[in-house]
């Protein structure tokens, strides 16, 4: 029973992390589906929750991606099939990136305390490329959006990289102070 409660709690934390990152992104930089944003914070939240909790929070991340896509971004252009595929792909891409990098023996993300920040930066960069390419192929196939490939990919890749770095760096620098202040 305890593991069930932990699973539900971790998924709720993952949902909230991606949701709050999405709200912060909209308030800080806005969002346009055809161009993207230079501060895509949800990718950093997704990477971080997967590093912290593992793949057990995939349901919470997918639910948050779908919820944010419908409610916050209105990014599906009326096409729920492509929207759902895009949301699921956006949730799975960080896990795929982690799996690829671990299987190629480029990094080991299994022990969070031993992770080198340079490996996290490479994970963010690699995830940004895969995430942007998946979005491009999904949205280009939908025929709902008019997408300029160069603008789309450059904005999405840069936005994912900056957003990932901002979220993870902020959490790694701010969280220790919050925890130490709470203990005092």
C-alpha positions as a Markdown table, in Angstrom:
| # | Residue | x | y | z |
|---|---|---|---|---|
| 1 | Unk | 0.0 | 0.0 | 0.0 |
| 2 | Unk | 2.9 | 2.4 | 0.8 |
| 3 | Unk | 4.4 | 2.0 | -2.7 |
| 4 | Unk | 1.0 | 2.8 | -4.3 |
| 5 | Unk | 0.8 | 6.0 | -2.3 |
| 6 | Unk | 4.4 | 6.9 | -3.2 |
| 7 | Unk | 3.6 | 6.2 | -6.9 |
| 8 | Unk | 0.6 | 8.4 | -6.8 |
| 9 | Unk | 2.4 | 11.2 | -5.0 |
| 10 | Unk | 5.4 | 11.1 | -7.4 |
| 11 | Unk | 3.0 | 11.3 | -10.4 |
| 12 | Unk | 1.2 | 14.2 | -8.8 |
| 13 | Unk | 4.5 | 16.0 | -8.2 |
| 14 | Unk | 5.5 | 15.3 | -11.9 |
| 15 | Unk | 2.1 | 16.6 | -13.1 |
| 16 | Unk | 2.5 | 19.7 | -11.0 |
| 17 | Unk | 6.1 | 20.3 | -12.1 |
| 18 | Unk | 5.3 | 20.2 | -15.8 |
| 19 | Unk | 2.2 | 22.3 | -15.2 |
| 20 | Unk | 3.9 | 25.0 | -13.2 |
| 21 | Unk | 6.8 | 25.1 | -15.7 |
| 22 | Unk | 4.2 | 25.6 | -18.5 |
| 23 | Unk | 2.5 | 28.4 | -16.6 |
| 24 | Unk | 5.8 | 30.1 | -15.9 |
| 25 | Unk | 6.8 | 29.8 | -19.5 |
| 26 | Unk | 3.6 | 31.4 | -20.8 |
| 27 | Unk | 3.9 | 34.2 | -18.3 |
| 28 | Unk | 7.6 | 34.8 | -19.0 |
| 29 | Unk | 7.9 | 34.4 | -22.8 |
| 30 | Unk | 4.5 | 33.4 | -24.3 |
| 31 | Unk | 4.0 | 30.5 | -26.7 |
| 32 | Unk | 3.2 | 30.1 | -30.4 |
| 33 | Unk | 2.9 | 26.6 | -31.8 |
| 34 | Unk | 4.3 | 27.5 | -35.2 |
| 35 | Unk | 7.3 | 29.3 | -33.9 |
| 36 | Unk | 7.8 | 28.0 | -30.4 |
| 37 | Unk | 9.5 | 30.0 | -27.7 |
| 38 | Unk | 13.0 | 30.7 | -26.6 |
| 39 | Unk | 12.2 | 29.6 | -23.0 |
| 40 | Unk | 10.5 | 26.2 | -23.2 |
| 41 | Unk | 10.6 | 25.4 | -19.4 |
| 42 | Unk | 8.5 | 22.2 | -19.5 |
| 43 | Unk | 11.3 | 20.2 | -21.1 |
| 44 | Unk | 13.5 | 20.9 | -18.1 |
| 45 | Unk | 10.7 | 19.9 | -15.7 |
| 46 | Unk | 10.2 | 16.6 | -17.6 |
| 47 | Unk | 13.9 | 15.8 | -17.6 |
| 48 | Unk | 14.2 | 16.7 | -13.9 |
| 49 | Unk | 11.2 | 14.6 | -12.7 |
| 50 | Unk | 12.5 | 11.6 | -14.7 |
| 51 | Unk | 16.0 | 12.0 | -13.2 |
| 52 | Unk | 14.5 | 12.2 | -9.7 |
| 53 | Unk | 11.7 | 9.6 | -9.9 |
| 54 | Unk | 12.5 | 7.4 | -12.9 |
| 55 | Unk | 10.0 | 6.2 | -15.5 |
| 56 | Unk | 7.3 | 5.6 | -12.9 |
| 57 | Unk | 6.2 | 9.2 | -13.3 |
| 58 | Unk | 5.5 | 8.8 | -17.0 |
| 59 | Unk | 1.7 | 8.8 | -16.5 |
| 60 | Unk | 1.9 | 12.1 | -14.5 |
| 61 | Unk | 4.0 | 13.7 | -17.2 |
| 62 | Unk | 1.8 | 12.5 | -20.1 |
| 63 | Unk | -1.3 | 13.7 | -18.2 |
| 64 | Unk | 0.3 | 17.1 | -17.7 |
| 65 | Unk | 1.4 | 17.4 | -21.3 |
| 66 | Unk | -2.1 | 16.6 | -22.6 |
| 67 | Unk | -3.7 | 18.9 | -20.0 |
| 68 | Unk | -1.3 | 21.8 | -20.8 |
| 69 | Unk | -1.7 | 21.2 | -24.6 |
| 70 | Unk | -5.5 | 21.6 | -24.3 |
| 71 | Unk | -5.9 | 24.1 | -21.6 |
| 72 | Unk | -2.9 | 26.4 | -21.6 |
| 73 | Unk | -1.4 | 26.2 | -25.1 |
| 74 | Unk | -4.5 | 25.5 | -27.2 |
| 75 | Unk | -1.8 | 24.1 | -29.5 |
| 76 | Unk | -3.5 | 21.3 | -31.4 |
| 77 | Unk | -5.3 | 23.4 | -34.0 |
| 78 | Unk | -8.5 | 21.4 | -33.5 |
| 79 | Unk | -6.7 | 18.1 | -34.4 |
| 80 | Unk | -6.9 | 16.0 | -31.2 |
| 81 | Unk | -5.2 | 13.0 | -32.8 |
| 82 | Unk | -2.0 | 14.9 | -33.7 |
| 83 | Unk | -2.2 | 16.8 | -30.4 |
| 84 | Unk | -2.3 | 13.6 | -28.3 |
| 85 | Unk | 0.5 | 12.1 | -30.3 |
| 86 | Unk | 2.6 | 15.2 | -29.8 |
| 87 | Unk | 1.8 | 15.3 | -26.1 |
| 88 | Unk | 2.8 | 11.7 | -25.6 |
| 89 | Unk | 5.9 | 12.1 | -27.7 |
| 90 | Unk | 6.9 | 15.2 | -25.7 |
| 91 | Unk | 6.5 | 13.1 | -22.5 |
| 92 | Unk | 8.4 | 10.1 | -23.8 |
| 93 | Unk | 11.3 | 11.8 | -25.5 |
| 94 | Unk | 13.3 | 12.6 | -22.3 |
| 95 | Unk | 13.0 | 9.0 | -21.3 |
| 96 | Unk | 14.2 | 7.8 | -24.7 |
| 97 | Unk | 17.2 | 10.3 | -24.5 |
| 98 | Unk | 18.1 | 9.0 | -21.0 |
| 99 | Unk | 17.9 | 5.4 | -22.2 |
| 100 | Unk | 20.0 | 6.0 | -25.3 |
| 101 | Unk | 22.7 | 7.9 | -23.4 |
| 102 | Unk | 22.9 | 5.2 | -20.7 |
| 103 | Unk | 23.0 | 2.3 | -23.2 |
| 104 | Unk | 25.7 | 4.0 | -25.2 |
| 105 | Unk | 27.6 | 4.3 | -21.9 |
| 106 | Unk | 27.9 | 8.1 | -22.3 |
| 107 | Unk | 26.3 | 8.8 | -18.9 |
| 108 | Unk | 24.8 | 7.0 | -15.9 |
| 109 | Unk | 21.7 | 8.7 | -14.5 |
| 110 | Unk | 20.7 | 6.0 | -12.1 |
| 111 | Unk | 22.4 | 7.6 | -9.0 |
| 112 | Unk | 21.3 | 11.3 | -8.9 |
| 113 | Unk | 24.0 | 12.3 | -6.4 |
| 114 | Unk | 26.8 | 11.0 | -8.7 |
| 115 | Unk | 25.6 | 12.7 | -11.9 |
| 116 | Unk | 28.0 | 15.1 | -13.5 |
| 117 | Unk | 26.3 | 18.4 | -14.5 |
| 118 | Unk | 28.0 | 18.2 | -17.9 |
| 119 | Unk | 26.1 | 14.9 | -18.5 |
| 120 | Unk | 22.9 | 16.7 | -17.6 |
| 121 | Unk | 23.8 | 19.5 | -20.1 |
| 122 | Unk | 24.4 | 16.9 | -22.8 |
| 123 | Unk | 21.1 | 15.2 | -21.9 |
| 124 | Unk | 19.3 | 18.5 | -22.3 |
| 125 | Unk | 21.0 | 19.2 | -25.6 |
| 126 | Unk | 20.2 | 15.7 | -26.9 |
| 127 | Unk | 16.7 | 15.7 | -25.7 |
| 128 | Unk | 16.1 | 19.2 | -27.3 |
| 129 | Unk | 17.2 | 17.8 | -30.7 |
| 130 | Unk | 15.0 | 14.7 | -30.4 |
| 131 | Unk | 12.0 | 16.7 | -29.0 |
| 132 | Unk | 12.2 | 19.4 | -31.7 |
| 133 | Unk | 12.5 | 16.8 | -34.5 |
| 134 | Unk | 9.5 | 14.8 | -33.2 |
| 135 | Unk | 7.4 | 18.0 | -32.9 |
| 136 | Unk | 8.4 | 19.0 | -36.4 |
| 137 | Unk | 7.4 | 15.7 | -38.0 |
| 138 | Unk | 4.2 | 15.5 | -36.0 |
| 139 | Unk | 3.1 | 19.1 | -36.7 |
| 140 | Unk | 4.2 | 19.1 | -40.3 |
| 141 | Unk | 2.2 | 15.9 | -41.0 |
| 142 | Unk | -0.9 | 17.4 | -39.4 |
| 143 | Unk | -1.4 | 19.9 | -42.3 |
| 144 | Unk | -3.1 | 22.2 | -39.7 |
| 145 | Unk | -0.1 | 24.5 | -39.2 |
| 146 | Unk | 2.1 | 26.4 | -41.7 |
| 147 | Unk | 5.5 | 25.6 | -40.5 |
| 148 | Unk | 8.8 | 27.1 | -41.8 |
| 149 | Unk | 11.3 | 24.2 | -41.1 |
| 150 | Unk | 14.3 | 26.5 | -40.3 |
| 151 | Unk | 12.4 | 28.8 | -38.0 |
| 152 | Unk | 10.5 | 26.0 | -36.3 |
| 153 | Unk | 13.5 | 23.8 | -35.6 |
| 154 | Unk | 15.8 | 26.7 | -34.6 |
| 155 | Unk | 13.3 | 28.2 | -32.2 |
| 156 | Unk | 12.3 | 24.8 | -30.7 |
| 157 | Unk | 15.9 | 23.5 | -30.3 |
| 158 | Unk | 17.1 | 26.8 | -28.7 |
| 159 | Unk | 14.0 | 27.1 | -26.5 |
| 160 | Unk | 14.3 | 23.5 | -25.3 |
| 161 | Unk | 18.0 | 24.0 | -24.5 |
| 162 | Unk | 17.5 | 27.3 | -22.7 |
| 163 | Unk | 14.4 | 26.1 | -20.9 |
| 164 | Unk | 16.0 | 22.9 | -19.8 |
| 165 | Unk | 19.1 | 24.6 | -18.4 |
| 166 | Unk | 17.1 | 27.3 | -16.6 |
| 167 | Unk | 14.8 | 24.8 | -14.8 |
| 168 | Unk | 17.5 | 22.3 | -13.8 |
| 169 | Unk | 20.1 | 24.9 | -12.9 |
| 170 | Unk | 17.5 | 26.8 | -10.9 |
| 171 | Unk | 16.3 | 23.8 | -9.0 |
| 172 | Unk | 19.8 | 22.5 | -8.3 |
| 173 | Unk | 20.9 | 26.0 | -7.0 |
| 174 | Unk | 17.7 | 27.0 | -5.2 |
| 175 | Unk | 16.5 | 23.7 | -3.7 |
| 176 | Unk | 19.5 | 23.2 | -1.4 |
| 177 | Unk | 18.8 | 26.6 | 0.1 |
| 178 | Unk | 15.1 | 25.9 | 0.6 |
| 179 | Unk | 15.9 | 22.5 | 2.2 |
| 180 | Unk | 18.6 | 23.9 | 4.5 |
| 181 | Unk | 16.3 | 26.8 | 5.5 |
| 182 | Unk | 13.5 | 24.3 | 6.3 |
| 183 | Unk | 15.7 | 22.2 | 8.5 |
| 184 | Unk | 16.9 | 25.3 | 10.5 |
